[in-house]
């Protein structure tokens, strides 16, 4: 709570110390860190910079609770924790069959259209039941919160999958390329729509090679401004989208 001190007491013959944060009201945001002073009065702080944080809930966790941006980096405050969340499948293993070097499909779920409502599910086993789930299926999943490639929040090591309903439609959130183009990781305008189904309208391909002349991964750049020289990179090589500039740039026409 911005500086309330809690005194720790020794347990297990002085090898470990314990401090208890008192219960807080629902929806309260708790930030905390440890400051340890040794016998020479030298202080040690953990974490080295910033703090840890969590939101107090009196209900089951939802995706926005896990994805709420409590740190400037955009990383989830619950990285490494096991959570259970529910959502509608918006992209399946056949929609995006690969995921970078992992060669694992990207599966996405969403529990609303408000910011931070999307979650990516990583499945590295072909036997994972999520591999066969169709779009529009409501699932409840349990897994470990992680930041894949240091850039987006996902659930990994998924241990439980339950089907709740089927045939549920999710409307895409209408956004503009300006919300994403050139933004650093953690910029709220872009971060809040991470892992969510979004829609761009009236865009132009302003570059047929998003990687420049030195390389070509088949990806391109779009913008609402036809005269723009920069815009939003469309990454599609891991998906089943057939449009590419690998062989014939005219395919983008």
XYZ file of N, CA and C in Angstrom:
759
model
N 0.836 -1.204 0.000
C 0.000 0.000 0.000
C 0.870 1.253 0.000
N 1.925 1.237 -0.813
C 2.753 2.424 -0.941
C 3.690 2.679 0.213
N 4.023 1.652 0.987
C 5.053 1.871 1.986
C 4.766 1.374 3.382
N 3.719 0.586 3.608
C 3.484 0.019 4.931
C 4.507 -1.079 5.218
N 5.196 -1.002 6.358
C 6.213 -1.985 6.701
C 5.584 -3.170 7.434
N 6.025 -4.372 7.074
C 5.623 -5.595 7.762
C 6.883 -6.274 8.284
N 6.949 -6.504 9.563
C 8.126 -7.142 10.140
C 8.058 -8.651 9.966
N 9.149 -9.231 9.504
C 9.220 -10.679 9.323
C 9.729 -11.342 10.590
N 9.375 -12.605 10.749
C 9.897 -13.357 11.882
C 10.539 -14.638 11.375
N 11.511 -15.123 12.121
C 12.293 -16.274 11.689
C 11.504 -17.563 11.861
N 11.677 -18.454 10.899
C 11.113 -19.799 10.988
C 12.197 -20.773 10.567
N 12.038 -22.022 10.951
C 13.006 -23.071 10.597
C 14.426 -22.702 11.014
N 14.599 -22.445 12.315
C 15.927 -22.197 12.904
C 16.632 -20.999 12.282
N 15.879 -20.019 11.837
C 16.507 -18.803 11.347
C 16.971 -18.854 9.915
N 16.798 -19.978 9.226
C 17.225 -20.059 7.829
C 16.233 -19.384 6.886
N 14.982 -19.305 7.291
C 13.944 -18.694 6.470
C 13.163 -17.698 7.315
N 12.630 -16.683 6.636
C 11.855 -15.655 7.320
C 10.507 -15.497 6.637
N 9.499 -15.139 7.407
C 8.138 -15.068 6.907
C 7.497 -13.740 7.303
N 6.799 -13.123 6.327
C 5.990 -11.944 6.613
C 4.653 -12.139 5.921
N 3.573 -11.815 6.595
C 2.230 -12.026 6.060
C 1.592 -10.680 5.714
N 1.127 -10.550 4.471
C 0.389 -9.350 4.066
C -1.046 -9.505 4.570
N -1.543 -8.570 5.334
C -2.906 -8.700 5.873
C -3.943 -8.769 4.751
N -5.075 -9.422 4.989
C -6.143 -9.463 3.983
C -6.571 -8.054 3.580
N -6.848 -7.883 2.277
C -7.267 -6.588 1.756
C -8.655 -6.714 1.135
N -9.289 -5.585 0.915
C -10.623 -5.585 0.329
C -10.582 -6.061 -1.121
N -11.712 -6.587 -1.607
C -11.824 -7.016 -2.994
C -11.504 -5.852 -3.936
N -10.791 -6.173 -5.011
C -10.353 -5.231 -6.048
C -9.177 -4.357 -5.629
N -8.699 -4.521 -4.401
C -7.526 -3.761 -3.992
C -6.304 -4.246 -4.761
N -5.419 -3.319 -5.108
C -4.167 -3.655 -5.773
C -3.054 -3.643 -4.734
N -2.376 -4.757 -4.581
C -1.305 -4.889 -3.596
C 0.031 -4.953 -4.326
N 0.929 -4.062 -3.989
C 2.304 -4.097 -4.500
C 3.239 -4.358 -3.324
N 4.255 -5.197 -3.526
C 5.120 -5.536 -2.410
C 6.522 -5.892 -2.893
N 7.481 -5.771 -2.002
C 8.861 -6.185 -2.254
C 9.500 -6.506 -0.907
N 10.628 -7.183 -0.952
C 11.339 -7.553 0.279
C 12.615 -6.728 0.402
N 12.838 -6.170 1.579
C 14.079 -5.452 1.886
C 14.717 -6.137 3.092
N 15.896 -6.670 2.884
C 16.588 -7.451 3.916
C 17.850 -6.707 4.338
N 18.048 -6.572 5.639
C 19.239 -5.912 6.177
C 20.104 -6.949 6.876
N 21.379 -7.027 6.476
C 22.252 -8.029 7.093
C 22.933 -7.474 8.343
N 23.840 -8.275 8.918
C 24.477 -7.903 10.188
C 25.353 -6.669 10.066
N 25.720 -6.290 8.829
C 26.557 -5.102 8.637
C 25.731 -3.887 8.222
N 24.414 -4.009 8.359
C 23.471 -2.941 8.001
C 23.428 -2.647 6.507
N 23.806 -3.632 5.692
C 23.675 -3.480 4.249
C 22.320 -4.014 3.811
N 21.623 -3.235 2.960
C 20.287 -3.615 2.508
C 20.329 -4.362 1.182
N 19.466 -5.351 1.060
C 19.266 -6.096 -0.183
C 17.772 -6.052 -0.514
N 17.454 -5.794 -1.764
C 16.063 -5.650 -2.185
C 15.715 -6.700 -3.225
N 14.522 -7.277 -3.084
C 14.022 -8.235 -4.074
C 12.569 -7.909 -4.382
N 12.235 -7.680 -5.656
C 13.128 -7.698 -6.814
C 14.089 -6.508 -6.806
N 15.110 -6.580 -7.651
C 16.134 -5.540 -7.659
C 15.550 -4.184 -8.025
N 14.598 -4.185 -8.961
C 13.900 -2.960 -9.343
C 12.402 -3.215 -9.337
N 11.631 -2.177 -9.097
C 10.186 -2.320 -9.115
C 9.667 -3.127 -7.943
N 8.579 -3.853 -8.174
C 7.963 -4.621 -7.109
C 7.137 -5.763 -7.703
N 6.575 -6.592 -6.832
C 5.594 -7.589 -7.219
C 4.204 -6.983 -7.015
N 3.202 -7.569 -7.651
C 1.861 -7.012 -7.504
C 0.817 -8.090 -7.700
N -0.341 -7.890 -7.105
C -1.490 -8.756 -7.368
C -2.771 -8.000 -7.043
N -3.849 -8.422 -7.676
C -5.167 -7.843 -7.456
C -5.962 -8.790 -6.563
N -6.604 -8.254 -5.550
C -7.412 -9.066 -4.638
C -8.774 -9.329 -5.276
N -9.159 -10.590 -5.368
C -10.436 -10.968 -5.968
C -11.269 -11.773 -4.980
N -12.596 -11.585 -5.049
C -13.494 -12.424 -4.260
C -14.378 -13.246 -5.196
N -13.825 -13.591 -6.365
C -14.524 -14.367 -7.395
C -13.465 -15.118 -8.194
N -13.946 -15.964 -9.109
C -13.012 -16.690 -9.970
C -12.289 -15.718 -10.903
N -11.041 -16.013 -11.192
C -10.249 -15.150 -12.063
C -10.761 -15.210 -13.495
N -10.665 -14.074 -14.206
C -10.985 -13.989 -15.620
C -9.727 -13.597 -16.385
N -9.784 -13.716 -17.699
C -8.607 -13.391 -18.514
C -8.122 -11.971 -18.263
N -9.007 -10.949 -18.209
C -8.503 -9.596 -17.946
C -7.780 -9.461 -16.610
N -8.124 -10.295 -15.634
C -7.409 -10.260 -14.353
C -5.962 -10.708 -14.535
N -5.766 -11.739 -15.348
C -4.416 -12.266 -15.577
C -3.616 -11.319 -16.457
N -4.296 -10.674 -17.424
C -3.616 -9.851 -18.409
C -3.564 -8.377 -18.027
N -4.201 -7.991 -16.922
C -4.180 -6.589 -16.507
C -2.746 -6.073 -16.485
N -2.519 -4.910 -17.080
C -1.158 -4.396 -17.210
C -0.751 -3.647 -15.944
N -0.090 -4.366 -15.049
C 0.381 -3.778 -13.801
C 1.823 -3.312 -13.901
N 2.528 -3.746 -14.959
C 3.917 -3.355 -15.164
C 4.068 -2.716 -16.534
N 4.995 -1.765 -16.650
C 5.186 -1.037 -17.900
C 5.591 -1.951 -19.045
N 6.248 -3.066 -18.747
C 6.717 -3.978 -19.794
C 5.574 -4.695 -20.499
N 4.416 -4.753 -19.857
C 3.298 -5.501 -20.410
C 3.250 -6.946 -19.959
N 4.273 -7.422 -19.260
C 4.289 -8.793 -18.767
C 3.236 -8.978 -17.679
N 2.641 -10.167 -17.643
C 1.652 -10.449 -16.615
C 2.302 -10.489 -15.240
N 1.596 -9.952 -14.262
C 2.093 -9.985 -12.887
C 2.094 -11.395 -12.327
N 1.442 -12.330 -13.030
C 1.277 -13.681 -12.505
C 2.102 -14.704 -13.274
N 3.159 -14.255 -13.913
C 4.033 -15.172 -14.642
C 4.575 -16.246 -13.695
N 4.429 -17.504 -14.111
C 4.872 -18.618 -13.287
C 3.779 -19.202 -12.407
N 2.644 -18.519 -12.307
C 1.535 -19.002 -11.483
C 0.606 -19.888 -12.320
N -0.045 -20.811 -11.658
C -1.064 -21.647 -12.305
C -2.421 -20.986 -12.140
N -3.156 -20.811 -13.253
C -4.463 -20.164 -13.198
C -5.467 -20.981 -14.005
N -6.737 -20.755 -13.729
C -7.839 -21.341 -14.499
C -8.701 -20.208 -15.025
N -8.883 -20.170 -16.348
C -9.702 -19.132 -16.967
C -10.592 -19.761 -18.027
N -11.620 -19.018 -18.443
C -12.543 -19.501 -19.466
C -12.617 -18.487 -20.601
N -12.939 -18.978 -21.807
C -13.086 -18.083 -22.935
C -13.570 -18.814 -24.171
N -13.955 -18.022 -25.174
C -14.404 -18.551 -26.455
C -13.196 -18.701 -27.374
N -13.077 -19.838 -28.033
C -11.963 -20.061 -28.964
C -12.178 -19.187 -30.198
N -11.222 -18.291 -30.473
C -11.312 -17.409 -31.638
C -10.347 -17.827 -32.744
N -9.348 -18.639 -32.440
C -8.427 -19.174 -33.447
C -8.011 -20.569 -33.004
N -8.000 -21.496 -33.950
C -7.752 -22.897 -33.629
C -6.365 -23.336 -34.073
N -6.058 -24.587 -33.767
C -4.760 -25.152 -34.150
C -4.596 -25.209 -35.659
N -5.699 -25.299 -36.407
C -5.599 -25.328 -37.871
C -5.555 -23.926 -38.463
N -6.008 -22.906 -37.711
C -5.924 -21.530 -38.196
C -4.481 -21.040 -38.190
N -3.777 -21.313 -37.089
C -2.383 -20.870 -36.947
C -1.567 -22.088 -36.506
N -1.163 -22.941 -37.462
C -0.585 -24.247 -37.105
C 0.828 -24.205 -36.544
N 1.526 -23.063 -36.692
C 2.896 -23.005 -36.185
C 3.053 -21.827 -35.244
N 4.099 -21.891 -34.425
C 4.400 -20.807 -33.492
C 5.907 -20.657 -33.408
N 6.487 -19.986 -34.388
C 7.920 -19.746 -34.368
C 8.726 -21.026 -34.324
N 9.746 -21.042 -33.479
C 10.650 -22.196 -33.400
C 10.020 -23.375 -32.682
N 8.886 -23.164 -31.994
C 8.269 -24.265 -31.260
C 7.499 -25.218 -32.162
N 7.173 -24.750 -33.400
C 6.339 -25.546 -34.300
C 5.076 -26.034 -33.598
N 4.555 -25.202 -32.721
C 3.325 -25.523 -31.991
C 2.240 -24.564 -32.438
N 1.017 -25.033 -32.598
C -0.060 -24.144 -33.046
C -0.403 -23.098 -31.997
N -0.881 -21.970 -32.474
C -1.379 -20.929 -31.579
C -2.895 -21.066 -31.485
N -3.399 -21.169 -30.281
C -4.826 -21.232 -30.032
C -5.177 -20.045 -29.150
N -6.242 -19.319 -29.519
C -6.603 -18.121 -28.770
C -8.006 -18.249 -28.196
N -8.176 -17.739 -26.971
C -9.498 -17.659 -26.368
C -9.740 -16.230 -25.907
N -11.019 -15.884 -25.776
C -11.397 -14.518 -25.430
C -12.680 -14.562 -24.620
N -12.761 -13.738 -23.558
C -13.967 -13.778 -22.723
C -14.712 -12.452 -22.728
N -14.556 -11.688 -23.786
C -15.264 -10.416 -23.920
C -14.560 -9.549 -24.941
N -15.035 -8.319 -25.120
C -14.411 -7.405 -26.073
C -13.758 -6.215 -25.383
N -13.731 -6.224 -24.058
C -13.040 -5.160 -23.335
C -11.536 -5.406 -23.401
N -10.715 -4.371 -23.170
C -9.263 -4.544 -23.236
C -8.760 -5.680 -22.354
N -7.680 -6.316 -22.801
C -6.981 -7.375 -22.071
C -7.828 -8.644 -21.907
N -8.776 -8.895 -22.817
C -9.673 -10.045 -22.678
C -9.238 -11.268 -23.471
N -8.060 -11.229 -24.108
C -7.607 -12.354 -24.915
C -6.429 -13.076 -24.297
N -6.351 -14.402 -24.545
C -5.241 -15.214 -24.035
C -4.829 -16.229 -25.086
N -3.526 -16.363 -25.291
C -3.012 -17.378 -26.198
C -2.749 -18.650 -25.399
N -3.075 -19.810 -25.985
C -2.849 -21.104 -25.348
C -1.800 -21.855 -26.152
N -0.714 -22.247 -25.516
C 0.344 -22.986 -26.207
C 0.195 -24.472 -25.924
N 0.168 -25.270 -26.983
C 0.092 -26.725 -26.840
C 1.243 -27.351 -27.614
N 2.170 -27.949 -26.919
C 3.324 -28.564 -27.572
C 3.120 -30.042 -27.855
N 2.050 -30.637 -27.318
C 1.783 -32.057 -27.543
C 0.681 -32.235 -28.577
N 0.907 -33.056 -29.613
C -0.152 -33.335 -30.586
C -1.369 -33.997 -29.965
N -1.209 -34.594 -28.779
C -2.319 -35.272 -28.120
C -3.157 -34.329 -27.257
N -2.759 -33.068 -27.162
C -3.499 -32.111 -26.348
C -4.912 -31.935 -26.927
N -5.970 -32.136 -26.098
C -7.346 -32.023 -26.597
C -7.660 -30.686 -27.260
N -6.955 -29.639 -26.886
C -7.222 -28.336 -27.487
C -6.950 -28.318 -28.985
N -6.117 -29.247 -29.463
C -5.769 -29.267 -30.879
C -6.993 -29.510 -31.769
N -8.043 -30.103 -31.207
C -9.214 -30.457 -32.025
C -10.423 -29.564 -31.737
N -10.275 -28.575 -30.889
C -11.402 -27.718 -30.517
C -11.704 -26.730 -31.642
N -12.983 -26.548 -31.947
C -13.403 -25.664 -33.034
C -13.597 -24.238 -32.536
N -13.534 -23.301 -33.478
C -13.860 -21.921 -33.151
C -15.289 -21.822 -32.629
N -15.508 -20.913 -31.679
C -16.825 -20.750 -31.098
C -17.086 -21.633 -29.908
N -16.106 -22.480 -29.542
C -16.242 -23.342 -28.367
C -15.809 -22.589 -27.117
N -16.619 -22.660 -26.084
C -16.254 -22.066 -24.798
C -15.527 -23.132 -23.986
N -14.308 -22.838 -23.580
C -13.508 -23.799 -22.822
C -13.057 -23.182 -21.510
N -12.847 -24.053 -20.533
C -12.217 -23.658 -19.266
C -10.883 -24.396 -19.202
N -9.793 -23.653 -19.073
C -8.465 -24.263 -19.136
C -7.649 -23.878 -17.902
N -6.765 -24.785 -17.522
C -5.832 -24.550 -16.425
C -4.417 -24.689 -16.961
N -3.587 -23.685 -16.703
C -2.217 -23.725 -17.190
C -1.345 -22.729 -16.458
N -0.096 -22.629 -16.912
C 0.892 -21.753 -16.296
C 1.037 -20.475 -17.106
N 0.988 -19.337 -16.445
C 1.137 -18.051 -17.116
C 2.600 -17.858 -17.510
N 2.822 -17.501 -18.765
C 4.186 -17.288 -19.241
C 4.195 -16.156 -20.265
N 5.401 -15.665 -20.583
C 5.593 -14.650 -21.621
C 6.430 -15.291 -22.719
N 5.802 -15.674 -23.821
C 6.500 -16.364 -24.899
C 7.272 -15.380 -25.757
N 8.502 -15.759 -26.082
C 9.394 -14.919 -26.882
C 9.565 -13.540 -26.252
N 9.268 -13.435 -24.943
C 9.399 -12.156 -24.262
C 8.448 -11.099 -24.752
N 7.362 -11.513 -25.443
C 6.533 -10.493 -26.076
C 5.030 -10.661 -25.869
N 4.523 -11.878 -25.637
C 3.084 -11.976 -25.449
C 2.736 -13.025 -24.397
N 1.654 -12.733 -23.676
C 1.241 -13.566 -22.555
C 0.499 -14.795 -23.054
N 0.819 -15.937 -22.474
C 0.190 -17.192 -22.886
C 0.064 -18.121 -21.691
N -0.826 -19.093 -21.838
C -0.885 -20.195 -20.890
C -0.131 -21.373 -21.483
N 0.804 -21.924 -20.731
C 1.568 -23.091 -21.154
C 1.337 -24.219 -20.157
N 1.907 -25.381 -20.453
C 1.770 -26.535 -19.547
C 0.304 -26.741 -19.140
N -0.571 -26.733 -20.114
C -2.002 -26.834 -19.841
C -2.341 -28.243 -19.345
N -2.951 -28.298 -18.169
C -3.195 -29.593 -17.518
C -4.658 -30.005 -17.540
N -5.555 -29.058 -17.792
C -6.973 -29.410 -17.761
C -7.731 -28.583 -18.788
N -8.615 -29.242 -19.543
C -9.443 -28.574 -20.543
C -10.870 -29.085 -20.392
N -11.821 -28.186 -20.225
C -13.230 -28.552 -20.139
C -14.032 -27.749 -21.161
N -14.893 -28.424 -21.896
C -15.770 -27.757 -22.849
C -17.046 -27.333 -22.132
N -17.372 -26.035 -22.221
C -18.536 -25.484 -21.515
C -19.719 -25.290 -22.463
N -19.455 -24.819 -23.683
C -20.520 -24.562 -24.647
C -19.900 -24.531 -26.036
N -20.756 -24.474 -27.053
C -20.288 -24.430 -28.440
C -21.149 -23.451 -29.240
N -20.613 -23.030 -30.385
C -21.364 -22.160 -31.268
C -21.515 -20.733 -30.790
N -20.545 -20.240 -30.020
C -20.606 -18.870 -29.495
C -19.800 -17.948 -30.409
N -20.391 -16.855 -30.830
C -19.732 -15.931 -31.749
C -19.054 -14.801 -30.985
N -17.874 -14.416 -31.447
C -17.150 -13.280 -30.871
C -16.987 -12.228 -31.956
N -17.483 -11.022 -31.714
C -17.335 -9.940 -32.670
C -15.944 -9.309 -32.526
N -15.264 -9.061 -33.650
C -13.943 -8.439 -33.555
C -14.031 -6.988 -33.086
N -12.998 -6.543 -32.403
C -12.906 -5.149 -31.980
C -12.321 -4.341 -33.136
N -12.982 -3.268 -33.526
C -12.502 -2.443 -34.624
C -11.409 -1.506 -34.129
N -10.242 -1.602 -34.733
C -9.086 -0.815 -34.333
C -8.433 -0.236 -35.578
N -7.413 0.594 -35.385
C -6.667 1.166 -36.495
C -5.206 0.740 -36.401
N -4.515 0.784 -37.514
C -3.101 0.388 -37.512
C -2.261 1.328 -36.660
N -2.727 2.569 -36.482
C -1.969 3.536 -35.685
C -1.834 3.098 -34.231
N -2.770 2.253 -33.765
C -2.686 1.768 -32.381
C -1.513 0.818 -32.176
N -0.972 0.280 -33.276
C 0.084 -0.734 -33.178
C 1.389 -0.316 -33.845
N 1.293 0.422 -34.925
C 2.464 0.721 -35.738
C 3.531 1.470 -34.951
N 4.725 0.890 -34.904
C 5.855 1.543 -34.256
C 5.810 1.570 -32.749
N 4.840 0.924 -32.136
C 4.705 0.964 -30.683
C 5.683 -0.013 -30.019
N 6.268 0.420 -28.920
C 7.140 -0.437 -28.133
C 6.309 -1.417 -27.321
N 6.917 -2.545 -26.977
C 6.234 -3.521 -26.126
C 5.807 -2.870 -24.819
N 4.568 -3.115 -24.425
C 4.044 -2.550 -23.198
C 3.252 -1.273 -23.402
N 3.263 -0.713 -24.630
C 2.459 0.479 -24.888
C 0.984 0.104 -24.760
N 0.242 0.725 -23.832
C -1.135 0.283 -23.565
C -2.026 0.257 -24.802
N -1.885 1.225 -25.724
C -2.737 1.247 -26.912
C -2.687 -0.065 -27.679
N -1.512 -0.680 -27.714
C -1.350 -1.946 -28.427
C -1.502 -3.138 -27.495
N -0.925 -3.035 -26.314
C -0.890 -4.166 -25.379
C -2.283 -4.646 -25.009
N -3.228 -3.720 -24.887
C -4.556 -4.102 -24.405
C -5.314 -4.981 -25.402
N -4.912 -4.959 -26.690
C -5.578 -5.790 -27.689
C -4.781 -7.048 -28.007
N -3.684 -7.285 -27.306
C -2.874 -8.482 -27.533
C -3.726 -9.738 -27.359
N -3.555 -10.698 -28.278
C -4.246 -11.995 -28.252
C -5.732 -11.906 -28.567
N -6.233 -10.724 -28.961
C -7.664 -10.573 -29.194
C -7.978 -10.518 -30.688
N -9.236 -10.825 -31.021
C -9.712 -10.763 -32.394
C -10.037 -9.306 -32.725
N -9.317 -8.735 -33.691
C -9.501 -7.337 -34.053
C -9.767 -7.219 -35.551
N -10.274 -6.073 -35.953
C -10.612 -5.845 -37.351
C -10.075 -4.495 -37.806
N -9.403 -4.513 -38.971
C -8.960 -3.285 -39.628
C -9.796 -3.110 -40.893
N -10.185 -1.887 -41.190
C -10.998 -1.650 -42.385
C -10.323 -0.624 -43.290
N -10.548 -0.800 -44.599
C -10.051 0.140 -45.609
C -8.549 0.367 -45.495
N -7.804 -0.720 -45.468
C -6.343 -0.604 -45.391
C -5.715 -0.871 -46.760
N -4.508 -0.349 -46.935
C -3.739 -0.528 -48.157
C -2.418 -1.194 -47.821
N -1.963 -2.098 -48.679
C -0.624 -2.660 -48.522
C 0.363 -1.585 -48.956
N 1.089 -1.011 -47.992
C 2.014 0.080 -48.298
C 3.443 -0.423 -48.494
N 3.688 -1.677 -48.145
C 4.976 -2.308 -48.427
C 4.733 -3.791 -48.621
N 5.258 -4.356 -49.696
C 5.062 -5.776 -49.960
C 6.121 -6.644 -49.302
N 7.043 -6.028 -48.581
C 8.051 -6.790 -47.848
C 8.326 -6.087 -46.526
N 7.801 -6.651 -45.455
C 7.952 -6.029 -44.136
C 9.367 -6.143 -43.594
N 10.200 -6.966 -44.220
C 11.541 -7.228 -43.687
C 12.649 -6.525 -44.452
N 12.299 -5.786 -45.502
C 13.317 -5.068 -46.241
C 14.025 -5.940 -47.257
N 14.917 -5.341 -48.047
C 15.553 -6.067 -49.150
C 16.478 -7.199 -48.727
N 16.963 -7.181 -47.482
C 17.940 -8.185 -47.060
C 17.315 -9.550 -46.809
N 16.020 -9.587 -46.545
C 15.357 -10.855 -46.256
C 13.889 -10.736 -46.615
N 13.212 -11.888 -46.669
C 11.795 -11.892 -47.027
C 11.123 -13.087 -46.365
N 10.248 -12.788 -45.403
C 9.513 -13.848 -44.716
C 8.064 -13.920 -45.182
N 7.780 -13.299 -46.321
C 6.451 -13.384 -46.895
C 5.439 -12.475 -46.244
N 5.889 -11.517 -45.442
C 4.976 -10.655 -44.702
C 4.991 -9.237 -45.255
N 3.923 -8.493 -45.001
C 3.770 -7.181 -45.615
C 3.284 -6.168 -44.586
N 3.119 -4.929 -45.013
C 2.770 -3.825 -44.124
C 1.494 -3.168 -44.626
N 0.566 -2.883 -43.707
C -0.692 -2.247 -44.081
C -0.885 -0.937 -43.322
N -1.701 -0.063 -43.894
C -2.034 1.209 -43.248
C -3.334 1.729 -43.834
N -4.059 2.537 -43.049
C -5.247 3.201 -43.571
C -4.883 4.346 -44.512
N -3.635 4.786 -44.430
C -3.147 5.875 -45.281
C -2.388 5.294 -46.466
N -2.940 5.361 -47.675
C -2.271 4.756 -48.833
C -0.893 5.352 -49.118
N -0.653 6.585 -48.640
C 0.626 7.246 -48.902
C 1.657 6.999 -47.804
N 1.282 6.227 -46.791
C 2.193 5.996 -45.666
C 3.395 5.162 -46.092
N 4.508 5.382 -45.424
C 5.714 4.576 -45.661
C 5.926 3.558 -44.555
N 5.179 3.695 -43.464
C 5.233 2.725 -42.370
C 3.806 2.356 -41.989
N 3.662 1.268 -41.267
C 2.338 0.826 -40.848
C 2.433 -0.401 -39.979
N 1.444 -1.268 -40.084
C 1.371 -2.467 -39.255
C 1.873 -3.680 -40.026
N 2.810 -4.371 -39.453
C 3.331 -5.602 -40.047
C 2.301 -6.723 -39.907
N 1.990 -7.390 -40.998
C 1.066 -8.528 -40.982
C 1.895 -9.801 -41.015
N 1.906 -10.494 -39.888
C 2.680 -11.741 -39.779
C 1.739 -12.900 -40.059
N 1.961 -13.610 -41.146
C 1.011 -14.648 -41.552
C 1.671 -15.950 -41.963
N 2.999 -16.021 -41.939
C 3.654 -17.245 -42.392
C 3.378 -18.448 -41.493
N 3.037 -18.203 -40.227
C 2.718 -19.313 -39.335
C 1.267 -19.751 -39.465
N 0.483 -19.026 -40.271
C -0.946 -19.316 -40.368
C -1.249 -20.051 -41.667
N -2.543 -20.315 -41.881
C -2.941 -20.998 -43.112
C -3.408 -20.022 -44.185
N -3.087 -18.729 -44.001
C -3.438 -17.720 -44.998
C -2.560 -17.921 -46.227
N -3.175 -17.911 -47.400
C -2.431 -18.187 -48.638
C -1.757 -16.960 -49.224
N -2.176 -15.756 -48.806
C -1.568 -14.551 -49.373
C -0.133 -14.429 -48.887
N 0.798 -14.275 -49.824
C 2.212 -14.160 -49.468
C 2.941 -13.394 -50.551
N 4.079 -12.843 -50.223
C 4.913 -12.210 -51.247
C 6.198 -12.998 -51.474
N 6.221 -14.236 -50.984
C 7.415 -15.052 -51.149
C 7.781 -15.217 -52.616
N 6.789 -15.512 -53.449
C 7.072 -15.832 -54.844
C 6.605 -14.736 -55.799
N 5.387 -14.283 -55.608
C 4.818 -13.309 -56.539
C 4.181 -12.185 -55.749
N 4.798 -11.006 -55.807
C 4.287 -9.874 -55.057
C 2.890 -9.491 -55.510
N 2.565 -9.826 -56.757
C 1.252 -9.462 -57.286
C 0.108 -10.168 -56.562
N 0.427 -11.212 -55.776
C -0.609 -11.912 -55.021
C -1.270 -10.960 -54.016
N -0.566 -9.885 -53.698
C -1.107 -8.943 -52.711
C -2.031 -7.920 -53.363
N -2.073 -7.893 -54.678
C -2.873 -6.876 -55.367
C -4.369 -7.118 -55.139
